[in-house]
Tab-separated table of C-alpha atoms in Angstrom:
chain	number	residue	atom	x	y	z
A	1	MET	CA	97.303	118.030	101.941
A	2	ALA	CA	100.387	121.461	101.821
A	3	LYS	CA	103.641	120.615	103.915
A	4	VAL	CA	104.159	122.314	106.876
A	5	GLU	CA	107.256	124.514	106.522
A	6	LEU	CA	109.030	123.540	109.309
A	7	GLY	CA	110.921	126.700	110.999
A	8	GLU	CA	114.729	126.480	111.883
A	9	GLU	CA	115.725	123.912	114.000
A	10	GLU	CA	113.215	121.495	113.376
A	11	ALA	CA	114.876	121.494	109.790
A	12	MET	CA	118.359	120.957	111.198
A	13	LEU	CA	117.416	118.144	113.393
A	14	GLN	CA	115.036	116.716	110.450
A	15	GLY	CA	118.024	116.026	108.657
A	16	GLN	CA	119.728	114.878	111.733
A	17	ALA	CA	117.986	112.504	111.728
A	18	ASP	CA	117.261	111.801	108.203
A	19	ILE	CA	121.470	111.118	107.987
A	20	TRP	CA	121.299	108.865	110.759
A	21	GLN	CA	118.212	106.544	108.219
A	22	TYR	CA	119.890	106.860	105.581
A	23	MET	CA	123.162	105.633	106.586
A	24	PHE	CA	122.505	103.215	108.742
A	25	GLY	CA	120.211	101.943	106.107
A	26	PHE	CA	121.660	98.506	104.962
A	27	VAL	CA	120.707	97.495	108.923
A	28	GLU	CA	117.809	97.445	107.930
A	29	SER	CA	119.075	94.630	104.903
A	30	MET	CA	120.960	92.835	106.303
A	31	ALA	CA	118.662	92.316	109.785
A	32	LEU	CA	116.192	90.644	106.850
A	33	LYS	CA	119.063	89.084	105.070
A	34	CYS	CA	119.778	87.204	108.971
A	35	ALA	CA	115.144	86.805	108.502
A	36	VAL	CA	115.925	84.694	106.230
A	37	GLU	CA	119.339	82.618	106.783
A	38	LEU	CA	118.087	81.736	109.770
A	39	GLY	CA	114.423	80.551	108.395
A	40	ILE	CA	112.660	82.626	111.156
A	41	ALA	CA	109.313	82.986	108.865
A	42	ASP	CA	109.624	79.160	107.581
A	43	ILE	CA	108.956	78.051	111.677
A	44	ILE	CA	106.830	80.602	112.137
A	45	ASN	CA	104.550	79.572	109.020
A	46	SER	CA	105.046	75.284	110.241
A	47	TYR	CA	103.133	76.229	112.694
A	48	GLY	CA	100.399	78.059	111.167
A	49	HIS	CA	99.511	80.797	113.448
A	50	PRO	CA	101.201	83.836	115.087
A	51	VAL	CA	104.458	81.973	117.521
A	52	THR	CA	106.295	83.196	120.705
A	53	MET	CA	109.649	84.522	120.833
A	54	SER	CA	111.104	81.036	122.837
A	55	GLN	CA	108.664	78.428	120.029
A	56	ILE	CA	110.843	80.422	117.132
A	57	THR	CA	114.153	79.719	119.330
A	58	SER	CA	113.584	76.399	119.325
A	59	SER	CA	112.826	75.774	116.060
A	60	ILE	CA	116.212	77.298	114.871
A	61	GLY	CA	118.063	74.382	115.502
A	62	SER	CA	121.277	75.854	117.208
A	63	PRO	CA	121.376	74.455	120.928
A	64	SER	CA	122.653	77.384	122.790
A	65	PRO	CA	120.608	79.833	120.510
A	66	ASP	CA	121.185	83.732	121.990
A	67	ILE	CA	116.734	84.731	122.589
A	68	ASN	CA	117.714	88.333	123.301
A	69	CYS	CA	119.766	88.774	120.027
A	70	LEU	CA	117.002	87.314	118.093
A	71	ALA	CA	113.884	89.389	120.009
A	72	ARG	CA	116.339	92.589	118.880
A	73	ILE	CA	116.182	91.652	115.366
A	74	MET	CA	112.524	90.605	115.193
A	75	ARG	CA	112.132	94.063	117.443
A	76	LEU	CA	113.217	96.548	113.748
A	77	LEU	CA	111.488	93.891	111.755
A	78	VAL	CA	108.960	94.731	113.395
A	79	ARG	CA	109.121	97.952	113.054
A	80	LYS	CA	109.682	97.695	109.652
A	81	ARG	CA	106.619	95.641	109.398
A	82	VAL	CA	107.978	92.775	108.704
A	83	PHE	CA	106.459	90.643	110.955
A	84	SER	CA	103.923	91.638	113.089
A	85	ALA	CA	103.708	91.540	117.674
A	86	ASN	CA	100.257	91.326	119.747
A	87	PRO	CA	99.764	90.351	122.410
A	88	HIS	CA	99.052	86.757	123.652
A	89	PRO	CA	94.993	87.624	124.731
A	90	GLU	CA	95.146	85.511	128.351
A	91	THR	CA	98.950	85.039	129.372
A	92	GLY	CA	100.817	88.434	127.432
A	93	ASP	CA	103.427	87.200	126.117
A	94	LYS	CA	104.972	88.429	122.587
A	95	LEU	CA	103.225	86.604	119.383
A	96	TYR	CA	104.886	87.222	115.858
A	97	GLY	CA	103.091	86.402	112.541
A	98	LEU	CA	103.665	86.621	109.427
A	99	THR	CA	102.468	89.249	107.116
A	100	HIS	CA	102.113	90.236	103.130
A	101	SER	CA	106.264	91.547	103.239
A	102	SER	CA	107.718	88.293	104.972
A	103	LYS	CA	105.399	85.939	102.980
A	104	LEU	CA	107.444	86.627	100.754
A	105	LEU	CA	110.520	85.190	102.650
A	106	LEU	CA	108.990	81.836	102.948
A	107	ARG	CA	112.156	79.826	101.839
A	108	GLU	CA	109.304	77.051	99.556
A	109	SER	CA	106.703	79.936	98.310
A	110	GLU	CA	106.664	79.889	95.087
A	111	LEU	CA	107.041	83.964	94.782
A	112	SER	CA	109.734	83.590	97.603
A	113	LEU	CA	112.526	86.637	97.102
A	114	ALA	CA	114.638	85.436	100.111
A	115	PRO	CA	116.454	83.173	97.251
A	116	MET	CA	117.470	87.140	96.523
A	117	ILE	CA	118.046	88.579	99.708
A	118	VAL	CA	120.877	86.106	99.920
A	119	ALA	CA	122.336	86.902	97.460
A	120	GLN	CA	121.723	90.814	97.696
A	121	ASN	CA	123.933	90.949	100.851
A	122	HIS	CA	126.750	88.723	100.034
A	123	PRO	CA	130.093	89.212	99.739
A	124	TRP	CA	131.122	89.382	96.582
A	125	LEU	CA	127.546	91.929	95.350
A	126	LEU	CA	128.950	93.939	98.116
A	127	ALA	CA	131.983	95.173	97.619
A	128	PRO	CA	131.281	97.014	94.639
A	129	TRP	CA	129.306	99.064	96.280
A	130	HIS	CA	132.422	100.330	97.611
A	131	CYS	CA	133.940	101.041	94.476
A	132	MET	CA	130.851	104.008	93.271
A	133	SER	CA	133.491	106.962	93.871
A	134	LYS	CA	136.329	105.521	92.094
A	135	CYS	CA	134.018	104.747	89.325
A	136	VAL	CA	132.472	108.594	89.563
A	137	LYS	CA	137.099	110.182	89.669
A	138	GLU	CA	137.806	107.307	86.542
A	139	GLY	CA	134.736	105.598	85.382
A	140	GLY	CA	134.690	102.371	84.653
A	141	ILE	CA	132.849	99.529	85.893
A	142	ALA	CA	132.349	99.030	90.036
A	143	PHE	CA	131.492	94.871	90.136
A	144	GLU	CA	135.024	94.593	87.914
A	145	LYS	CA	137.180	96.804	90.347
A	146	ALA	CA	135.614	94.412	92.989
A	147	HIS	CA	136.436	91.467	92.246
A	148	GLY	CA	139.526	91.923	88.427
A	149	SER	CA	137.067	90.633	86.804
A	150	GLU	CA	132.367	92.399	84.641
A	151	ILE	CA	129.431	90.546	87.116
A	152	TRP	CA	129.203	87.627	83.326
A	153	ASP	CA	133.218	86.563	83.284
A	154	PHE	CA	132.707	86.217	87.388
A	155	ALA	CA	130.464	84.239	87.511
A	156	LEU	CA	131.942	81.931	84.075
A	157	ALA	CA	135.344	81.150	86.061
A	158	ASN	CA	132.850	80.797	89.504
A	159	PRO	CA	130.434	78.585	90.027
A	160	GLU	CA	128.792	78.900	93.843
A	161	PHE	CA	128.281	82.357	92.318
A	162	ASN	CA	126.765	81.561	89.647
A	163	LYS	CA	124.287	79.483	91.378
A	164	LEU	CA	123.918	81.555	94.083
A	165	PHE	CA	123.399	84.187	90.899
A	166	ASN	CA	121.122	81.875	89.387
A	167	GLU	CA	118.784	81.232	91.963
A	168	ALA	CA	118.114	85.578	92.660
A	169	MET	CA	116.933	85.360	89.313
A	170	ALA	CA	114.968	82.371	88.824
A	171	CYS	CA	113.252	84.090	91.893
A	172	ALA	CA	112.959	87.280	91.325
A	173	SER	CA	111.685	86.692	87.821
A	174	LYS	CA	109.393	83.517	89.970
A	175	VAL	CA	107.732	87.707	91.285
A	176	THR	CA	107.648	89.260	87.975
A	177	MET	CA	106.366	86.601	85.763
A	178	LYS	CA	103.183	86.300	87.767
A	179	ALA	CA	101.934	89.758	87.078
A	180	ILE	CA	102.794	89.454	83.380
A	181	LEU	CA	100.767	86.224	82.753
A	182	SER	CA	98.131	87.635	84.502
A	183	THR	CA	97.697	90.681	82.659
A	184	TYR	CA	99.573	90.899	79.037
A	185	LYS	CA	97.135	87.980	78.694
A	186	ASP	CA	96.320	88.884	75.083
A	187	GLY	CA	100.324	89.640	74.417
A	188	PHE	CA	100.985	85.949	73.947
A	189	ASP	CA	98.540	85.680	70.839
A	190	GLY	CA	99.551	85.632	66.881
A	191	ILE	CA	102.852	84.339	68.091
A	192	GLY	CA	104.050	80.256	67.312
A	193	SER	CA	107.086	80.618	69.110
A	194	LEU	CA	108.978	82.831	71.420
A	195	VAL	CA	112.750	83.322	71.836
A	196	ASP	CA	113.853	84.623	75.746
A	197	VAL	CA	117.526	86.298	75.037
A	198	GLY	CA	119.080	86.280	78.382
A	199	GLY	CA	116.370	83.753	80.000
A	200	GLY	CA	118.675	82.083	82.576
A	201	THR	CA	117.966	78.902	82.871
A	202	GLY	CA	114.746	78.472	81.803
A	203	THR	CA	112.297	79.673	84.050
A	204	VAL	CA	110.969	82.428	82.215
A	205	VAL	CA	110.254	81.370	79.111
A	206	THR	CA	108.844	77.426	80.464
A	207	GLU	CA	106.161	79.748	82.730
A	208	ILE	CA	105.375	81.031	79.180
A	209	VAL	CA	104.954	78.407	77.221
A	210	LYS	CA	102.943	76.621	80.217
A	211	ALA	CA	100.271	79.647	80.017
A	212	HIS	CA	99.874	79.721	77.158
A	213	PRO	CA	101.255	75.929	74.915
A	214	HIS	CA	100.153	76.549	71.170
A	215	ILE	CA	104.081	78.397	71.512
A	216	ARG	CA	107.666	77.323	71.183
A	217	GLY	CA	109.728	78.211	73.760
A	218	ILE	CA	113.544	78.412	73.232
A	219	ASN	CA	115.698	79.357	75.983
A	220	PHE	CA	118.665	81.138	74.982
A	221	ASP	CA	121.922	82.459	76.762
A	222	LEU	CA	125.250	81.553	77.813
A	223	PRO	CA	126.528	78.462	77.722
A	224	HIS	CA	127.465	77.581	81.438
A	225	VAL	CA	124.311	79.831	81.873
A	226	VAL	CA	121.651	77.105	79.880
A	227	SER	CA	124.026	73.628	80.410
A	228	THR	CA	122.469	74.072	84.105
A	229	ALA	CA	119.268	74.130	82.958
A	230	LEU	CA	116.270	72.028	83.175
A	231	GLU	CA	114.609	70.588	80.527
A	232	TYR	CA	110.951	71.575	79.946
A	233	PRO	CA	108.628	69.869	77.002
A	234	GLY	CA	107.117	72.721	75.138
A	235	VAL	CA	111.038	74.472	75.697
A	236	SER	CA	114.495	74.221	74.164
A	237	HIS	CA	117.603	75.532	75.614
A	238	VAL	CA	120.239	77.059	73.087
A	239	GLY	CA	123.956	77.707	74.140
A	240	GLY	CA	124.650	81.858	72.787
A	241	ASP	CA	125.895	84.905	72.468
A	242	MET	CA	123.226	87.725	72.760
A	243	PHE	CA	126.580	90.278	71.194
A	244	VAL	CA	126.784	87.576	67.913
A	245	ALA	CA	123.421	86.430	67.153
A	246	ILE	CA	120.725	85.545	68.466
A	247	PRO	CA	118.197	82.103	66.926
A	248	SER	CA	115.012	83.602	64.703
A	249	ALA	CA	111.546	82.740	65.948
A	250	ASP	CA	107.933	85.146	65.828
A	251	GLY	CA	109.074	86.780	68.127
A	252	ILE	CA	111.429	87.850	71.638
A	253	PHE	CA	111.131	88.783	75.147
A	254	MET	CA	113.643	90.740	77.327
A	255	LYS	CA	112.973	90.455	81.043
A	256	TRP	CA	115.288	92.905	83.106
A	257	THR	CA	118.211	92.138	80.124
A	258	MET	CA	118.361	95.557	78.351
A	259	HIS	CA	118.643	97.633	81.675
A	260	ASP	CA	122.206	95.067	82.293
A	261	TRP	CA	124.410	96.972	79.037
A	262	SER	CA	124.811	100.510	78.057
A	263	ASP	CA	123.291	102.624	75.238
A	264	GLU	CA	125.630	101.807	72.435
A	265	ASP	CA	125.501	97.364	73.615
A	266	CYS	CA	120.948	97.770	74.009
A	267	ILE	CA	121.337	99.176	70.252
A	268	LYS	CA	123.862	96.006	69.019
A	269	ILE	CA	121.103	93.558	70.771
A	270	LEU	CA	117.376	94.866	69.260
A	271	LYS	CA	119.630	94.888	65.820
A	272	ASN	CA	120.187	91.875	65.805
A	273	CYS	CA	116.066	91.091	66.830
A	274	ARG	CA	115.221	92.717	63.952
A	275	LYS	CA	117.280	90.383	62.218
A	276	ALA	CA	116.131	87.073	64.285
A	277	ILE	CA	112.210	88.140	63.528
A	278	PRO	CA	109.642	88.790	60.972
A	279	GLU	CA	109.536	91.570	59.244
A	280	LYS	CA	106.401	92.310	59.205
A	281	SER	CA	104.580	90.595	62.054
A	282	GLY	CA	107.166	89.996	63.888
A	283	LYS	CA	107.690	91.822	67.640
A	284	VAL	CA	110.168	92.157	70.298
A	285	ILE	CA	108.484	92.010	74.058
A	286	ILE	CA	111.090	93.816	77.044
A	287	VAL	CA	110.503	93.901	80.351
A	288	ASP	CA	112.510	97.109	82.332
A	289	LEU	CA	111.955	99.329	84.235
A	290	VAL	CA	110.561	102.747	83.144
A	291	LEU	CA	112.101	105.616	85.392
A	292	GLN	CA	109.574	107.903	87.383
A	293	PRO	CA	112.844	109.993	88.641
A	294	ASP	CA	110.115	112.116	90.088
A	295	GLY	CA	106.574	110.182	89.945
A	296	GLU	CA	105.158	109.393	92.966
A	297	GLY	CA	103.299	105.073	91.947
A	298	ILE	CA	104.081	103.163	94.006
A	299	PHE	CA	107.774	101.897	92.322
A	300	ASP	CA	108.887	104.251	91.590
A	301	GLY	CA	111.643	104.799	94.227
A	302	ALA	CA	112.388	101.787	94.073
A	303	GLY	CA	113.972	102.316	90.479
A	304	LEU	CA	115.791	104.417	91.249
A	305	LEU	CA	117.462	102.294	93.545
A	306	PHE	CA	117.440	99.757	90.805
A	307	ASP	CA	119.530	102.357	88.832
A	308	LEU	CA	122.170	102.551	91.036
A	309	VAL	CA	122.354	98.472	91.516
A	310	MET	CA	122.826	99.225	87.741
A	311	VAL	CA	126.303	101.093	88.946
A	312	ALA	CA	127.277	98.385	91.337
A	313	HIS	CA	126.973	95.183	89.508
A	314	ALA	CA	126.458	95.819	85.347
A	315	SER	CA	128.898	96.327	82.281
A	316	GLY	CA	127.656	100.039	81.702
A	317	GLY	CA	123.870	98.897	82.010
A	318	LYS	CA	120.982	101.896	83.566
A	319	GLU	CA	117.191	102.150	84.159
A	320	ARG	CA	115.813	104.542	81.595
A	321	THR	CA	112.776	107.141	81.453
A	322	GLU	CA	110.399	106.506	78.123
A	323	VAL	CA	112.542	108.999	76.047
A	324	GLU	CA	116.140	107.132	76.533
A	325	TRP	CA	114.020	103.881	75.932
A	326	LYS	CA	112.249	105.512	72.717
A	327	LYS	CA	116.298	107.362	71.841
A	328	VAL	CA	117.456	103.358	72.018
A	329	LEU	CA	114.532	101.022	70.498
A	330	GLU	CA	114.508	103.591	67.250
A	331	GLU	CA	118.184	103.045	67.205
A	332	GLY	CA	118.031	98.922	66.765
A	333	GLY	CA	115.903	99.578	64.669
A	334	PHE	CA	111.911	100.112	66.157
A	335	PRO	CA	110.716	102.840	65.312
A	336	ARG	CA	106.992	101.659	67.575
A	337	TYR	CA	106.932	101.268	70.857
A	338	ASN	CA	104.043	101.329	72.966
A	339	ILE	CA	104.554	100.593	77.276
A	340	ILE	CA	101.944	98.717	79.391
A	341	LYS	CA	102.323	99.643	82.462
A	342	ILE	CA	102.164	96.123	84.984
A	343	PRO	CA	101.825	95.499	88.796
A	344	ALA	CA	105.612	95.218	89.305
A	345	PRO	CA	108.120	97.778	88.811
A	346	GLN	CA	109.281	96.057	85.062
A	347	SER	CA	106.459	98.021	82.581
A	348	ILE	CA	106.608	96.007	79.485
A	349	ILE	CA	107.568	97.808	75.667
A	350	GLU	CA	106.736	96.091	73.076
A	351	ALA	CA	108.970	97.219	70.132
A	352	TYR	CA	107.399	96.941	66.560
A	353	PRO	CA	110.371	96.445	63.418
A	354	MET	CA	107.945	99.168	61.397
């Protein structure tokens, strides 16, 4: 359907409406964080059916909740389809229910994004966003400008942040891994040992080993990260530095790791990957965004947001287009690659040394 051209006055009015929306875009994120902190989705879920506002507030655990304040927050979240709201057929009272979106806010759900929402809206991770114009003017790293050190050093010195960050990454990993394991079933065939580079607390490689018990999993990350990892049969935890050396294995897995780093750093990582795998049979499995700046796919718009997250939080990292991936892979020693789309923001990039 062709777009209807607006008149000058209508276009200016629409432009004004857009700017107001963008200006207060943070309000939606903060309302979402509030819902997670109050456990709204969990309260509704505990009843097993849609509930009234008074039922929600009576379960919050406060002696004097402000029901009007919560009603206004819920009104926005209903508008955004995070929750549903329908009148009771007999009393007419508004009944709030879960949607596909709010099911991702359930704390005990296997596919909960609640820890990621709390982390991304924490002052620690919000502060670098205020330094983006400085980065444009001066260069440098936004996180370092905000906190005096890069994110990995900050995590090393701050156990509370380290826990917050690791829990966020772990919950996001579970969502992505469901998509990977359901659509990339044959991709792990022929791999006897697999190193998850930047594997955090081992959530990802544990899921892979559960689904493919023939694989010996190695969770590889910085020593202070793997020190908090839980033990699981078939998985070993190794502390180290991917810029120095990577443990040898049949295959290497990297999920949301490469986007944290500059092209130069990615090439160093890939060269170490090549040294760690068999030249003829080895492969590297990269799970990362393949940016489509003009794409109309369900996650293409989110890809541009993720790219700016890299500006705010990463050490020179970025999301890459296929052209940019090809350049990095070739210079890192992987002339052949294959991109596989999965039902997630990321794609799977299989990279081969020959």
